mmCIF file with all atom_site columns, C-alpha atoms in Angstrom:
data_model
loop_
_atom_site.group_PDB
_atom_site.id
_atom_site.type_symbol
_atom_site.label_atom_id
_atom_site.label_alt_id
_atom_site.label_comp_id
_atom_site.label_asym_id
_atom_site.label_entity_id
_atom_site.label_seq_id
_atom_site.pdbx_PDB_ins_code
_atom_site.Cartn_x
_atom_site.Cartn_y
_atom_site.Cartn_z
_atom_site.occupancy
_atom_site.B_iso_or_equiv
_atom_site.pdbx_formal_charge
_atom_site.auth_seq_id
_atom_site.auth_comp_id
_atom_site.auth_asym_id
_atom_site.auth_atom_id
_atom_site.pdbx_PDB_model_num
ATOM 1   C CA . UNK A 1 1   ? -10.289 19.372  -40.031 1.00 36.00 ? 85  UNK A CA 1
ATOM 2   C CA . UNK A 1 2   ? -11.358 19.953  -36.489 1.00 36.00 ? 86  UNK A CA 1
ATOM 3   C CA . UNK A 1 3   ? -11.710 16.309  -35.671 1.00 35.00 ? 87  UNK A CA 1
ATOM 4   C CA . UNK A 1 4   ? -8.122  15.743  -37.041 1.00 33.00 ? 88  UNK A CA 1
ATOM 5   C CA . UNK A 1 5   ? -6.830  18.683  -34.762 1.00 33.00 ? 89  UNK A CA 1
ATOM 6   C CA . UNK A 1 6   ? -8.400  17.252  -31.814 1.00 32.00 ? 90  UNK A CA 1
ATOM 7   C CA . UNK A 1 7   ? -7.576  13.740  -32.361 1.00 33.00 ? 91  UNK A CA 1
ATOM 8   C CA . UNK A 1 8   ? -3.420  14.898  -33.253 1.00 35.00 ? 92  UNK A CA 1
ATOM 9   C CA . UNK A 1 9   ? -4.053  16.675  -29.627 1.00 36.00 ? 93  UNK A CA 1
ATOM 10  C CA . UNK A 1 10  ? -5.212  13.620  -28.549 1.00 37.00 ? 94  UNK A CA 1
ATOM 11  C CA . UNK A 1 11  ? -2.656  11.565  -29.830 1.00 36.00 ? 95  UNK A CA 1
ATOM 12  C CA . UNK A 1 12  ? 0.139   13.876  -28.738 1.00 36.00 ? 96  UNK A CA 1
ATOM 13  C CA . UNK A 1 13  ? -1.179  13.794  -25.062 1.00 39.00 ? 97  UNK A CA 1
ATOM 14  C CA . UNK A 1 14  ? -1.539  10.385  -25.206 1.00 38.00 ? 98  UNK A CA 1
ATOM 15  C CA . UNK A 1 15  ? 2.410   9.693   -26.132 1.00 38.00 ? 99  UNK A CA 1
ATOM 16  C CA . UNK A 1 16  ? 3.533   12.443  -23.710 1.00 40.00 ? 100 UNK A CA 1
ATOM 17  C CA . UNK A 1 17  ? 1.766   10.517  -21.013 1.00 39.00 ? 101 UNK A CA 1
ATOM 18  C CA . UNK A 1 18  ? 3.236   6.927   -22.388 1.00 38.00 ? 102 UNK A CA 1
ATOM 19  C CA . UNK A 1 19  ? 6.771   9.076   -22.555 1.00 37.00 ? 103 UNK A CA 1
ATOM 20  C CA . UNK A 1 20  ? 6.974   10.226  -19.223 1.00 36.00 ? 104 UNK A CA 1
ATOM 21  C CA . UNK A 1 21  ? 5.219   7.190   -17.546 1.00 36.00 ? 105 UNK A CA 1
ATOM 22  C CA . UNK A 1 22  ? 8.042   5.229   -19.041 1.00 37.00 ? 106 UNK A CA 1
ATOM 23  C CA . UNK A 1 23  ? 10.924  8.155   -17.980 1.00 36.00 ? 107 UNK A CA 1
ATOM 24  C CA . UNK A 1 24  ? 9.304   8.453   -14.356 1.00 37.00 ? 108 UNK A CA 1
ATOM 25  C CA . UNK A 1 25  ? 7.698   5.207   -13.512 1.00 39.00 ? 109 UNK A CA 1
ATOM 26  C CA . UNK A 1 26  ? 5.674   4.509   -10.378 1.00 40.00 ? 110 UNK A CA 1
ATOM 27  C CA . UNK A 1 27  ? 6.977   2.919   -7.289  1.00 40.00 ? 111 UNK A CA 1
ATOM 28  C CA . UNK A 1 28  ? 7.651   -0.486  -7.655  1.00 37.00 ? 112 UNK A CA 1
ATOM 29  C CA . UNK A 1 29  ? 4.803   -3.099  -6.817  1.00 38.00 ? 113 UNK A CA 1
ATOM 30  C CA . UNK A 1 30  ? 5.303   -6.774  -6.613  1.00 40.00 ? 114 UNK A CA 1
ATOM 31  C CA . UNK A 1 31  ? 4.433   -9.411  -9.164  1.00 39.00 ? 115 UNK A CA 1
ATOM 32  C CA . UNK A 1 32  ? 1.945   -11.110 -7.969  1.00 38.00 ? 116 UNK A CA 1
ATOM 33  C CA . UNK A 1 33  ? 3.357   -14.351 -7.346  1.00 38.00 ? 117 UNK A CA 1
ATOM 34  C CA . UNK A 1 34  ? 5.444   -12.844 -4.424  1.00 43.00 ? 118 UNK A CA 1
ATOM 35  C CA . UNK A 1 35  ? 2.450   -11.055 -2.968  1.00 40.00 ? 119 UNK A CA 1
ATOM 36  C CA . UNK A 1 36  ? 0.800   -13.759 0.004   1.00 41.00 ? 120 UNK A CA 1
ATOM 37  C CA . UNK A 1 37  ? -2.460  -14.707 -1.298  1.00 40.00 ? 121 UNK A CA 1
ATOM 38  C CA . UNK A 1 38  ? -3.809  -13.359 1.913   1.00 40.00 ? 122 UNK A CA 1
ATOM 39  C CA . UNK A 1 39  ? -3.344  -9.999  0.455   1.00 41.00 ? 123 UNK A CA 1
ATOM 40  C CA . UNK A 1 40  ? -4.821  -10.866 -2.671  1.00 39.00 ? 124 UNK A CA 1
ATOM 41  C CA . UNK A 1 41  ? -7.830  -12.528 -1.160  1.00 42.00 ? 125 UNK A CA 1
ATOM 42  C CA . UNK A 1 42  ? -8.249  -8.847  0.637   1.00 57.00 ? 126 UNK A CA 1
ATOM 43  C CA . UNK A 1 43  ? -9.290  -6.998  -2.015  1.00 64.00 ? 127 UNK A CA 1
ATOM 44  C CA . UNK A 1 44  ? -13.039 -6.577  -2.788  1.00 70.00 ? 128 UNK A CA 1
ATOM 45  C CA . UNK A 1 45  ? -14.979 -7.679  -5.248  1.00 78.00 ? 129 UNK A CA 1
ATOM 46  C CA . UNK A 1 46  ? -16.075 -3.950  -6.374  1.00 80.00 ? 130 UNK A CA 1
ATOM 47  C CA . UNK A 1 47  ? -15.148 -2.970  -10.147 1.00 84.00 ? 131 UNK A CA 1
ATOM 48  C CA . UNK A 1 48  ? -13.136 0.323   -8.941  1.00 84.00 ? 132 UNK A CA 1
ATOM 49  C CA . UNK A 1 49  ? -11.088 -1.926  -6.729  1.00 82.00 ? 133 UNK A CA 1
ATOM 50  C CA . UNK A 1 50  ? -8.862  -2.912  -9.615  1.00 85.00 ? 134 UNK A CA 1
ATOM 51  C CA . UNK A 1 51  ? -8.009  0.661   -9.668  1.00 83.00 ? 135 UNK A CA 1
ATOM 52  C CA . UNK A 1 52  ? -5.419  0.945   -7.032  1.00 84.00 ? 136 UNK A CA 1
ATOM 53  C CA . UNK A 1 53  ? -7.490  -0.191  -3.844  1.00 85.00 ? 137 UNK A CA 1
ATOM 54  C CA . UNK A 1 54  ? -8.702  1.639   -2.556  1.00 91.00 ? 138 UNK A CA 1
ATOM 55  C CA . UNK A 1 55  ? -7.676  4.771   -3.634  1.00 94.00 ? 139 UNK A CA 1
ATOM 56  C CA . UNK A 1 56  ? -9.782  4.574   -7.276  1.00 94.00 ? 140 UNK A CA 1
ATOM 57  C CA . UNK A 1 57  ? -12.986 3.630   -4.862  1.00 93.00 ? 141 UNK A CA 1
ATOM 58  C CA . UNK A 1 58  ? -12.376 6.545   -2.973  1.00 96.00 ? 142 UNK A CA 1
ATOM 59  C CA . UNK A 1 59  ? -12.324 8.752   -6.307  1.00 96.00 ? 143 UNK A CA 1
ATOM 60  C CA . UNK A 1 60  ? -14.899 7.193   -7.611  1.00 95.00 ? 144 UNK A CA 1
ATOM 61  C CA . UNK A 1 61  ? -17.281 8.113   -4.937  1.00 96.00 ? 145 UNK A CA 1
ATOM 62  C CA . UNK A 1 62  ? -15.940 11.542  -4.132  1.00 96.00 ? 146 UNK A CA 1
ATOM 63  C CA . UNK A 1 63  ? -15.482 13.122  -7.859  1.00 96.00 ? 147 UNK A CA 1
ATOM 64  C CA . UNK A 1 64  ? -16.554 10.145  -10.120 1.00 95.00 ? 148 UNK A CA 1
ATOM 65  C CA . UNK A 1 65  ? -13.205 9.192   -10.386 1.00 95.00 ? 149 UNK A CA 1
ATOM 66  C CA . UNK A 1 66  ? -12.301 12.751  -12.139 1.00 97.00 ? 150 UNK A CA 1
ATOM 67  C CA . UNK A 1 67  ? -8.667  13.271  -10.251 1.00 97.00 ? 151 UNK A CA 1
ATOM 68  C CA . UNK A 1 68  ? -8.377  16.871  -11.783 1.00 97.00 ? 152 UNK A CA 1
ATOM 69  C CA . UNK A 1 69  ? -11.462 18.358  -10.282 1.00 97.00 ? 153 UNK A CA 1
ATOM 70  C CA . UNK A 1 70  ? -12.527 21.802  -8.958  1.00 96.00 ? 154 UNK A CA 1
ATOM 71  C CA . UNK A 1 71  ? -16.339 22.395  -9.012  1.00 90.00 ? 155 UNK A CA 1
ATOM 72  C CA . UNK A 1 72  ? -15.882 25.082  -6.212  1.00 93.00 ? 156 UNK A CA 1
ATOM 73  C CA . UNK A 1 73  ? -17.370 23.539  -3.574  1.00 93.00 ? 157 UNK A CA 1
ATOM 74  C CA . UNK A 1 74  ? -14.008 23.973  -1.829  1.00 94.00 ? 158 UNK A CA 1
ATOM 75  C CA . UNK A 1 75  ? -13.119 20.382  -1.639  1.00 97.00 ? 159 UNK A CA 1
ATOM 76  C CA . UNK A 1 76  ? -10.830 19.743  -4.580  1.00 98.00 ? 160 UNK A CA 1
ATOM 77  C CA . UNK A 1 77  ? -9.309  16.964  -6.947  1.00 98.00 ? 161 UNK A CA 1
ATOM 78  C CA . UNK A 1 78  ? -10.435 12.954  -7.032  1.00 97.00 ? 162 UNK A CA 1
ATOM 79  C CA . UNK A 1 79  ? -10.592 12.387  -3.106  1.00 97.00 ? 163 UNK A CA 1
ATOM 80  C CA . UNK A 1 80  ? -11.571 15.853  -2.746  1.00 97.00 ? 164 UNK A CA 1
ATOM 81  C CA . UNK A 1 81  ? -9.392  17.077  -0.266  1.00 97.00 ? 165 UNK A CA 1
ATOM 82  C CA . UNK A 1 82  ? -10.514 20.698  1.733   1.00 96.00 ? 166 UNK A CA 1
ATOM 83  C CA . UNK A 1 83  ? -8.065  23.013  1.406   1.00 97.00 ? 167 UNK A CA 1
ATOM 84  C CA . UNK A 1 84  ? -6.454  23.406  4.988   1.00 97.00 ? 168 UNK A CA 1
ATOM 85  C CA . UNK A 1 85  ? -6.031  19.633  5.010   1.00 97.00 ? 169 UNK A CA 1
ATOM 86  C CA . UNK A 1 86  ? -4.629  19.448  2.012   1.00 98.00 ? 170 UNK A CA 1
ATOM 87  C CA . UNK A 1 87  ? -1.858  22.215  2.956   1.00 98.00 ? 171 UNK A CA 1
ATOM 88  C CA . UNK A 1 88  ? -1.532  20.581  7.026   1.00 97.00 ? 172 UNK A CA 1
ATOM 89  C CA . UNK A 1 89  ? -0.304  17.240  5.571   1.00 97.00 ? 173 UNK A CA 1
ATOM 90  C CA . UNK A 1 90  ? 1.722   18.277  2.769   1.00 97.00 ? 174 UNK A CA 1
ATOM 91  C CA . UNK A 1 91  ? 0.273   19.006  -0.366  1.00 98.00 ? 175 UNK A CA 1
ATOM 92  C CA . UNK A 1 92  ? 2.024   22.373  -0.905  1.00 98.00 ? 176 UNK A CA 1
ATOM 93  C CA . UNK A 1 93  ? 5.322   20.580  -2.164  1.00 98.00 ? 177 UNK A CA 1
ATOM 94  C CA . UNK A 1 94  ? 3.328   19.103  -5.067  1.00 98.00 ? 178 UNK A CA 1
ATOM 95  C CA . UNK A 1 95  ? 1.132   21.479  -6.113  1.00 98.00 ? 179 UNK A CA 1
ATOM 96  C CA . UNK A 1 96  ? -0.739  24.610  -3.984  1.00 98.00 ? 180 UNK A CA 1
ATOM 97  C CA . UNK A 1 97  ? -4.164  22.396  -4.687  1.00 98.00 ? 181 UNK A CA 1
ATOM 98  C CA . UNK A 1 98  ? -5.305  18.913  -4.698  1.00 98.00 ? 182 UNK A CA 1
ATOM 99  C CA . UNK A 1 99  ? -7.052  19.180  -8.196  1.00 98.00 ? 183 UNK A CA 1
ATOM 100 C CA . UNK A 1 100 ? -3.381  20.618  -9.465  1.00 98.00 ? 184 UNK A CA 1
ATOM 101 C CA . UNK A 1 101 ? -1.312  17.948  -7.976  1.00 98.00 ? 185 UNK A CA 1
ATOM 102 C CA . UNK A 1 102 ? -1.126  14.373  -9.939  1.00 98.00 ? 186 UNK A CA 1
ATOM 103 C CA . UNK A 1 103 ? -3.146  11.391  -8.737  1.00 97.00 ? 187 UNK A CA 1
ATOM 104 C CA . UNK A 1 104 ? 0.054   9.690   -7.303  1.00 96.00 ? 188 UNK A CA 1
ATOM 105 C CA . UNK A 1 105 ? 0.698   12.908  -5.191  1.00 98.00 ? 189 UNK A CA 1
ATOM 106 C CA . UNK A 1 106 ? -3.287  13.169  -4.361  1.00 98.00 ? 190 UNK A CA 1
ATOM 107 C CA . UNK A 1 107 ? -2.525  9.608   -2.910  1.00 96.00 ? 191 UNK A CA 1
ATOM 108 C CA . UNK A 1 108 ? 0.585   10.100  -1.278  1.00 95.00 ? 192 UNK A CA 1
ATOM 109 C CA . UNK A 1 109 ? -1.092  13.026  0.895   1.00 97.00 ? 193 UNK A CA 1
ATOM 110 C CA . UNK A 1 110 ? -4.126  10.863  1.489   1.00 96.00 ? 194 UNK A CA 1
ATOM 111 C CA . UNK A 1 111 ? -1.817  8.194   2.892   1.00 92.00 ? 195 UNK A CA 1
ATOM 112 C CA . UNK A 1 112 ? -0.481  11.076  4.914   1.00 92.00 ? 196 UNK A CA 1
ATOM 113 C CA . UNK A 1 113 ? -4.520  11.966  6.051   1.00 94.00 ? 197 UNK A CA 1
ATOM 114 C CA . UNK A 1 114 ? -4.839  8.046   6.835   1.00 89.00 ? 198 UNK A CA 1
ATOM 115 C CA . UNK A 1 115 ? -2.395  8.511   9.754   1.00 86.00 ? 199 UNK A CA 1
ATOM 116 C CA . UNK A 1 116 ? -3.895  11.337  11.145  1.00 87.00 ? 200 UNK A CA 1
ATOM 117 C CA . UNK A 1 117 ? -7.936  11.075  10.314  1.00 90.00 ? 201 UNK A CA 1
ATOM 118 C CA . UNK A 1 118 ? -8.253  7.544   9.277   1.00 89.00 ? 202 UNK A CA 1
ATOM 119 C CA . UNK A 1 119 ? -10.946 7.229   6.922   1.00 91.00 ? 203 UNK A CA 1
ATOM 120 C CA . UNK A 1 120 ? -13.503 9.476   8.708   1.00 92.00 ? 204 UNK A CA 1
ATOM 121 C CA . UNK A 1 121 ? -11.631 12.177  6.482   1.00 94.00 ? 205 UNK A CA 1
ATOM 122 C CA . UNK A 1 122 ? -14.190 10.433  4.160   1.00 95.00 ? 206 UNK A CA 1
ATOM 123 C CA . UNK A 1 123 ? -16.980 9.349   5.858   1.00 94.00 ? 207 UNK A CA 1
ATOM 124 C CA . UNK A 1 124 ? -19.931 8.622   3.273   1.00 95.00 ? 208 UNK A CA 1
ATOM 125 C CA . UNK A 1 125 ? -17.220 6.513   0.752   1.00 94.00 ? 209 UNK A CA 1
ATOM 126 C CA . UNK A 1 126 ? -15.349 4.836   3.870   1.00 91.00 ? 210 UNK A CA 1
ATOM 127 C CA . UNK A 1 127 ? -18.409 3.307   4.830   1.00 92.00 ? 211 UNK A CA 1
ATOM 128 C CA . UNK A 1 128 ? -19.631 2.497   1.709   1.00 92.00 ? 212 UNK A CA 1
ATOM 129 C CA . UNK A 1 129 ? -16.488 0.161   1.202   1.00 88.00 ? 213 UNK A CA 1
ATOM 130 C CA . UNK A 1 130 ? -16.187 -1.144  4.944   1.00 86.00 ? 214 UNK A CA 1
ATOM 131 C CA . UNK A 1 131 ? -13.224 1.102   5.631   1.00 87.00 ? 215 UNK A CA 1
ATOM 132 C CA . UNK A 1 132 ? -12.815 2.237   9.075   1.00 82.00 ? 216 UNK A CA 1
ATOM 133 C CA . UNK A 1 133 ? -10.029 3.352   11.459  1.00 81.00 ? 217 UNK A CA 1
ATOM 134 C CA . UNK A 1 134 ? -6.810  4.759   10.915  1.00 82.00 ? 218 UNK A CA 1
ATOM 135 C CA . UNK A 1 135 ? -4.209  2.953   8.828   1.00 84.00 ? 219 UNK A CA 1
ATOM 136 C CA . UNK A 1 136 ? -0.479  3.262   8.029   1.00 87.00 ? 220 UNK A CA 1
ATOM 137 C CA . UNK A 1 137 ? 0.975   2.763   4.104   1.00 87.00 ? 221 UNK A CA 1
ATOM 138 C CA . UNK A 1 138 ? 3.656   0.471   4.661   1.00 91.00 ? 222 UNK A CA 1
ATOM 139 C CA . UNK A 1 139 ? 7.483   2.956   3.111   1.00 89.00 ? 223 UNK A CA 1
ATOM 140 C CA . UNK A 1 140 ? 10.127  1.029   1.498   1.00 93.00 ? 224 UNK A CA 1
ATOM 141 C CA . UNK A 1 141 ? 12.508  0.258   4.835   1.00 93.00 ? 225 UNK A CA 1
ATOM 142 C CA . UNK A 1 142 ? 9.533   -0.032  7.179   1.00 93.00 ? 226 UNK A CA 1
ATOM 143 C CA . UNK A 1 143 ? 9.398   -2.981  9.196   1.00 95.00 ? 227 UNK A CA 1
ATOM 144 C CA . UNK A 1 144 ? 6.230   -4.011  11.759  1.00 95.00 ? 228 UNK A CA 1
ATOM 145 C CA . UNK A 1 145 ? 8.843   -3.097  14.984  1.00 95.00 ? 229 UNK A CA 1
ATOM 146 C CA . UNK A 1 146 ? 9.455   0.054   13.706  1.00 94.00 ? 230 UNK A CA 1
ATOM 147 C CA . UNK A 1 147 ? 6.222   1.171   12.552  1.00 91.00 ? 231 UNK A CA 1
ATOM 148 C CA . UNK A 1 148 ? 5.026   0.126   16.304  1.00 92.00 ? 232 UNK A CA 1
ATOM 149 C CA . UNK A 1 149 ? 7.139   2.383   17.759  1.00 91.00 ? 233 UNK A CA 1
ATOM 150 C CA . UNK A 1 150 ? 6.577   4.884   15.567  1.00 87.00 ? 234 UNK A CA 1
ATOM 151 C CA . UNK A 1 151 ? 3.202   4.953   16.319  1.00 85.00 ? 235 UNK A CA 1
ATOM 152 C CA . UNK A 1 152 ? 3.235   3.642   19.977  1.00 88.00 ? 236 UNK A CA 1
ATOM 153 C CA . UNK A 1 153 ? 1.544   0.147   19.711  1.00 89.00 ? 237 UNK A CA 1
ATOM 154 C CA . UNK A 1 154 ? 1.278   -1.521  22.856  1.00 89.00 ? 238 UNK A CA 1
ATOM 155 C CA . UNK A 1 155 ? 2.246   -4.915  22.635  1.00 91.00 ? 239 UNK A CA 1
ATOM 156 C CA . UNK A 1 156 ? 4.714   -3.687  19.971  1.00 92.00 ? 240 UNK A CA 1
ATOM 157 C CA . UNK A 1 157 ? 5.074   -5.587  16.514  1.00 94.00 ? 241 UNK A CA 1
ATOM 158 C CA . UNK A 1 158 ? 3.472   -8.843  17.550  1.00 94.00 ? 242 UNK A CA 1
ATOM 159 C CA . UNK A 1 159 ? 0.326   -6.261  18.345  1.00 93.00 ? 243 UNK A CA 1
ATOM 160 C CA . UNK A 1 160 ? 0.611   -4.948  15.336  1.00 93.00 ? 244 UNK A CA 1
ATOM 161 C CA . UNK A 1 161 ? 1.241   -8.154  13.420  1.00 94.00 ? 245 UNK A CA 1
ATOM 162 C CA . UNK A 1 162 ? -1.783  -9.879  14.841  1.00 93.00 ? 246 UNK A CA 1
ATOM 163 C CA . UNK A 1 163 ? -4.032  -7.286  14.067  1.00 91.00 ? 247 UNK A CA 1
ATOM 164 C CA . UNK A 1 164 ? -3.075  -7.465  10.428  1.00 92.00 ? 248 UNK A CA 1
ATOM 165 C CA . UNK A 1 165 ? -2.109  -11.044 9.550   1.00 93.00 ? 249 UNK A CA 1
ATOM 166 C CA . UNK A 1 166 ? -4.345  -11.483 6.725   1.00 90.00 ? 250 UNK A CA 1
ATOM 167 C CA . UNK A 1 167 ? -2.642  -8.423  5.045   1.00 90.00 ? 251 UNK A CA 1
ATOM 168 C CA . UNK A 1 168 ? 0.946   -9.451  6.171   1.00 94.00 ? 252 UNK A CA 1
ATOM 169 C CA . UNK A 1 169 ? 0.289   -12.780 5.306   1.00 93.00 ? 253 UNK A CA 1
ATOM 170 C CA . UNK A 1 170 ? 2.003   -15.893 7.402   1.00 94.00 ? 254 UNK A CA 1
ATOM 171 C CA . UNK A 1 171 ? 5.767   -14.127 8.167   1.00 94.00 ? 255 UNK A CA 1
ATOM 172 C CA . UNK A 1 172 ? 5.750   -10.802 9.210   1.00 93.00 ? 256 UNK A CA 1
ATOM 173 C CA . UNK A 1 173 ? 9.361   -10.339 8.467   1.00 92.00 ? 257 UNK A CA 1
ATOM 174 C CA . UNK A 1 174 ? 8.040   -9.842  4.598   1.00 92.00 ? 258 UNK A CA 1
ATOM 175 C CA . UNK A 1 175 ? 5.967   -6.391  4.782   1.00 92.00 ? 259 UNK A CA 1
ATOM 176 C CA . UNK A 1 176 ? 5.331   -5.867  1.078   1.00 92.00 ? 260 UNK A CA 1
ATOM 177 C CA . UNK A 1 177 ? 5.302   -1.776  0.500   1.00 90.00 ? 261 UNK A CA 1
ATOM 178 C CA . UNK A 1 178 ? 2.367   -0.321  -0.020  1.00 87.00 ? 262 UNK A CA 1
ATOM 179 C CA . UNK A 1 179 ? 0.416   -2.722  1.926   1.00 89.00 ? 263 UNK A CA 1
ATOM 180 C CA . UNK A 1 180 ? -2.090  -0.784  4.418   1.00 88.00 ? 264 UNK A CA 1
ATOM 181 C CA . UNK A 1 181 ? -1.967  -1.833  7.886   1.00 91.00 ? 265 UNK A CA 1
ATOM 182 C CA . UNK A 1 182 ? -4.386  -0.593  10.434  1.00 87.00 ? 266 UNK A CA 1
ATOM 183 C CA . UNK A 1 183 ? -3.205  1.067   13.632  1.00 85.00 ? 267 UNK A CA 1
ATOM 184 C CA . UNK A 1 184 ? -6.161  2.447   15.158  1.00 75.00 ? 268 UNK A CA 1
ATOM 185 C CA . UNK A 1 185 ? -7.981  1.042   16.942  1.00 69.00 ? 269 UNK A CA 1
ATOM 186 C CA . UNK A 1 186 ? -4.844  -0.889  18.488  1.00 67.00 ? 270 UNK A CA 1
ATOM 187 C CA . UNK A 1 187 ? -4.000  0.477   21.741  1.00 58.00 ? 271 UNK A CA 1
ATOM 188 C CA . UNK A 1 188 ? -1.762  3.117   21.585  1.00 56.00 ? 272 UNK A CA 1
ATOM 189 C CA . UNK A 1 189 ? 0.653   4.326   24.464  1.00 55.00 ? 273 UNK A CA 1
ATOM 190 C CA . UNK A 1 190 ? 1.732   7.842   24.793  1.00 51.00 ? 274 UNK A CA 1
#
C-alpha cells in the first residue's frame, strides 16, 4: 500500500511539474538550425554539458547537481550560492534562499554573479571546465553596441565582437539570447 502511496505522490508531482512547465514555459531558445554552428561547436564534450551549459556543470560540481540543497555549510542550492551574494545580486525577489528559489531563478542570479565576479565566484568548478573571466548573458533586445557601452568596452562593439566571434558566429548583427559573451578581460574604460 505504501509503494502505491508513494508512487500516486510520485505520479502527481510528476504531472504538476509537466502542467506548469507547459502553463509557464522557459524562455525561448532557438532551434538549432538557426543557431551558427560556431556556437554549437563551443560546447564541450562533458556529459553535464547537455544540461544547460554550463550551468548543469556548475551544479554538478558544487551540489551533485541537487538544485534544492541546504547541508548547512552556508552555501546553499545547486551552484551553492553564500548567502550575502545571493541577497547583493537579487535573489530576494525569488525566494529569501538559493536552495528555495527554482533552478531557472538560481541561474538567472548566477548570470547576475557572472557580471560582477566572473567565474572566480566558483573557483574549483570554473577551472575544472576552462571557465575564466567575467561574462555577460546576452537579454532579449541586447545588441553587441549596447552591451559595450553598458559595460564600457574600449574599442566598442567591434571589441567586443572580436573577442567573441566563435560564439557570435560570422554576423554580429544576429546575437542569439542566452549566448554568453565574455567581457573581462577586454579593456574596460571608466
Amino acid at each position: 500500500m505504501s509503494t502505491i502511496r508513494w508512487w500516486t505522490a510520485g505520479a502527481l508531482a510528476g504531472m504538476c511539474s509537466l502542467a506548469l512547465t507547459s502553463l509557464f514555459p522557459g524562455p525561448a531558445r532557438a532551434a538549432a538550425s538557426e543557431v551558427p554552428s560556431a556556437v554549437l561547436s563551443a560546447v564541450p564534450a562533458y556529459a553535464c554539458a547537455k544540461d544547460q551549459w554550463p550551468w548543469g556543470c556548475i551544479a554538478e560540481c558544487e551540489s551533485s547537481g541537487r538544485w534544492h540543497v541546504n547541508t548547512g555549510n552556508g552555501f546553499y542550492g545547486g551552484l551553492q550560492f553564500w548567502q550575502p551574494t545571493w541577497v547583493e545580486h537579487g535573489g530576494p525577489r525569488y525566494a529569501p534562499r538559493a536552495d528555495l528559489a527554482t533552478r531557472a531563478q538560481q541561474i538567472t542570479i548566477a548570470e547576475e554573479v557572472l557580471r560582477t565576479q566572473g567565474w572566480a565566484a566558483w573557483p574549483t568548478c570554473a577551472k575544472r571546465y576552462g571557465l575564466s573571466g567575467r561574462v555577460h548573458t546576452v537579454q532579449p533586445g541586447d545588441t553587441l553596441s549596447s552591451i559595450a557601452r553598458r559595460f564600457g568596452i574600449a574599442g566598442g562593439w567591434q571589441a567586443l565582437y572580436a573577442a567573441n566571434r566563435s560564439v557570435v558566429g560570422a554576423d554580429p548583427n544576429r546575437l542569439l539570447t542566452g549566448t554568453m559573451l565574455s567581457i573581462a578581460p577586454l579593456t574596460v574604460l571608466r
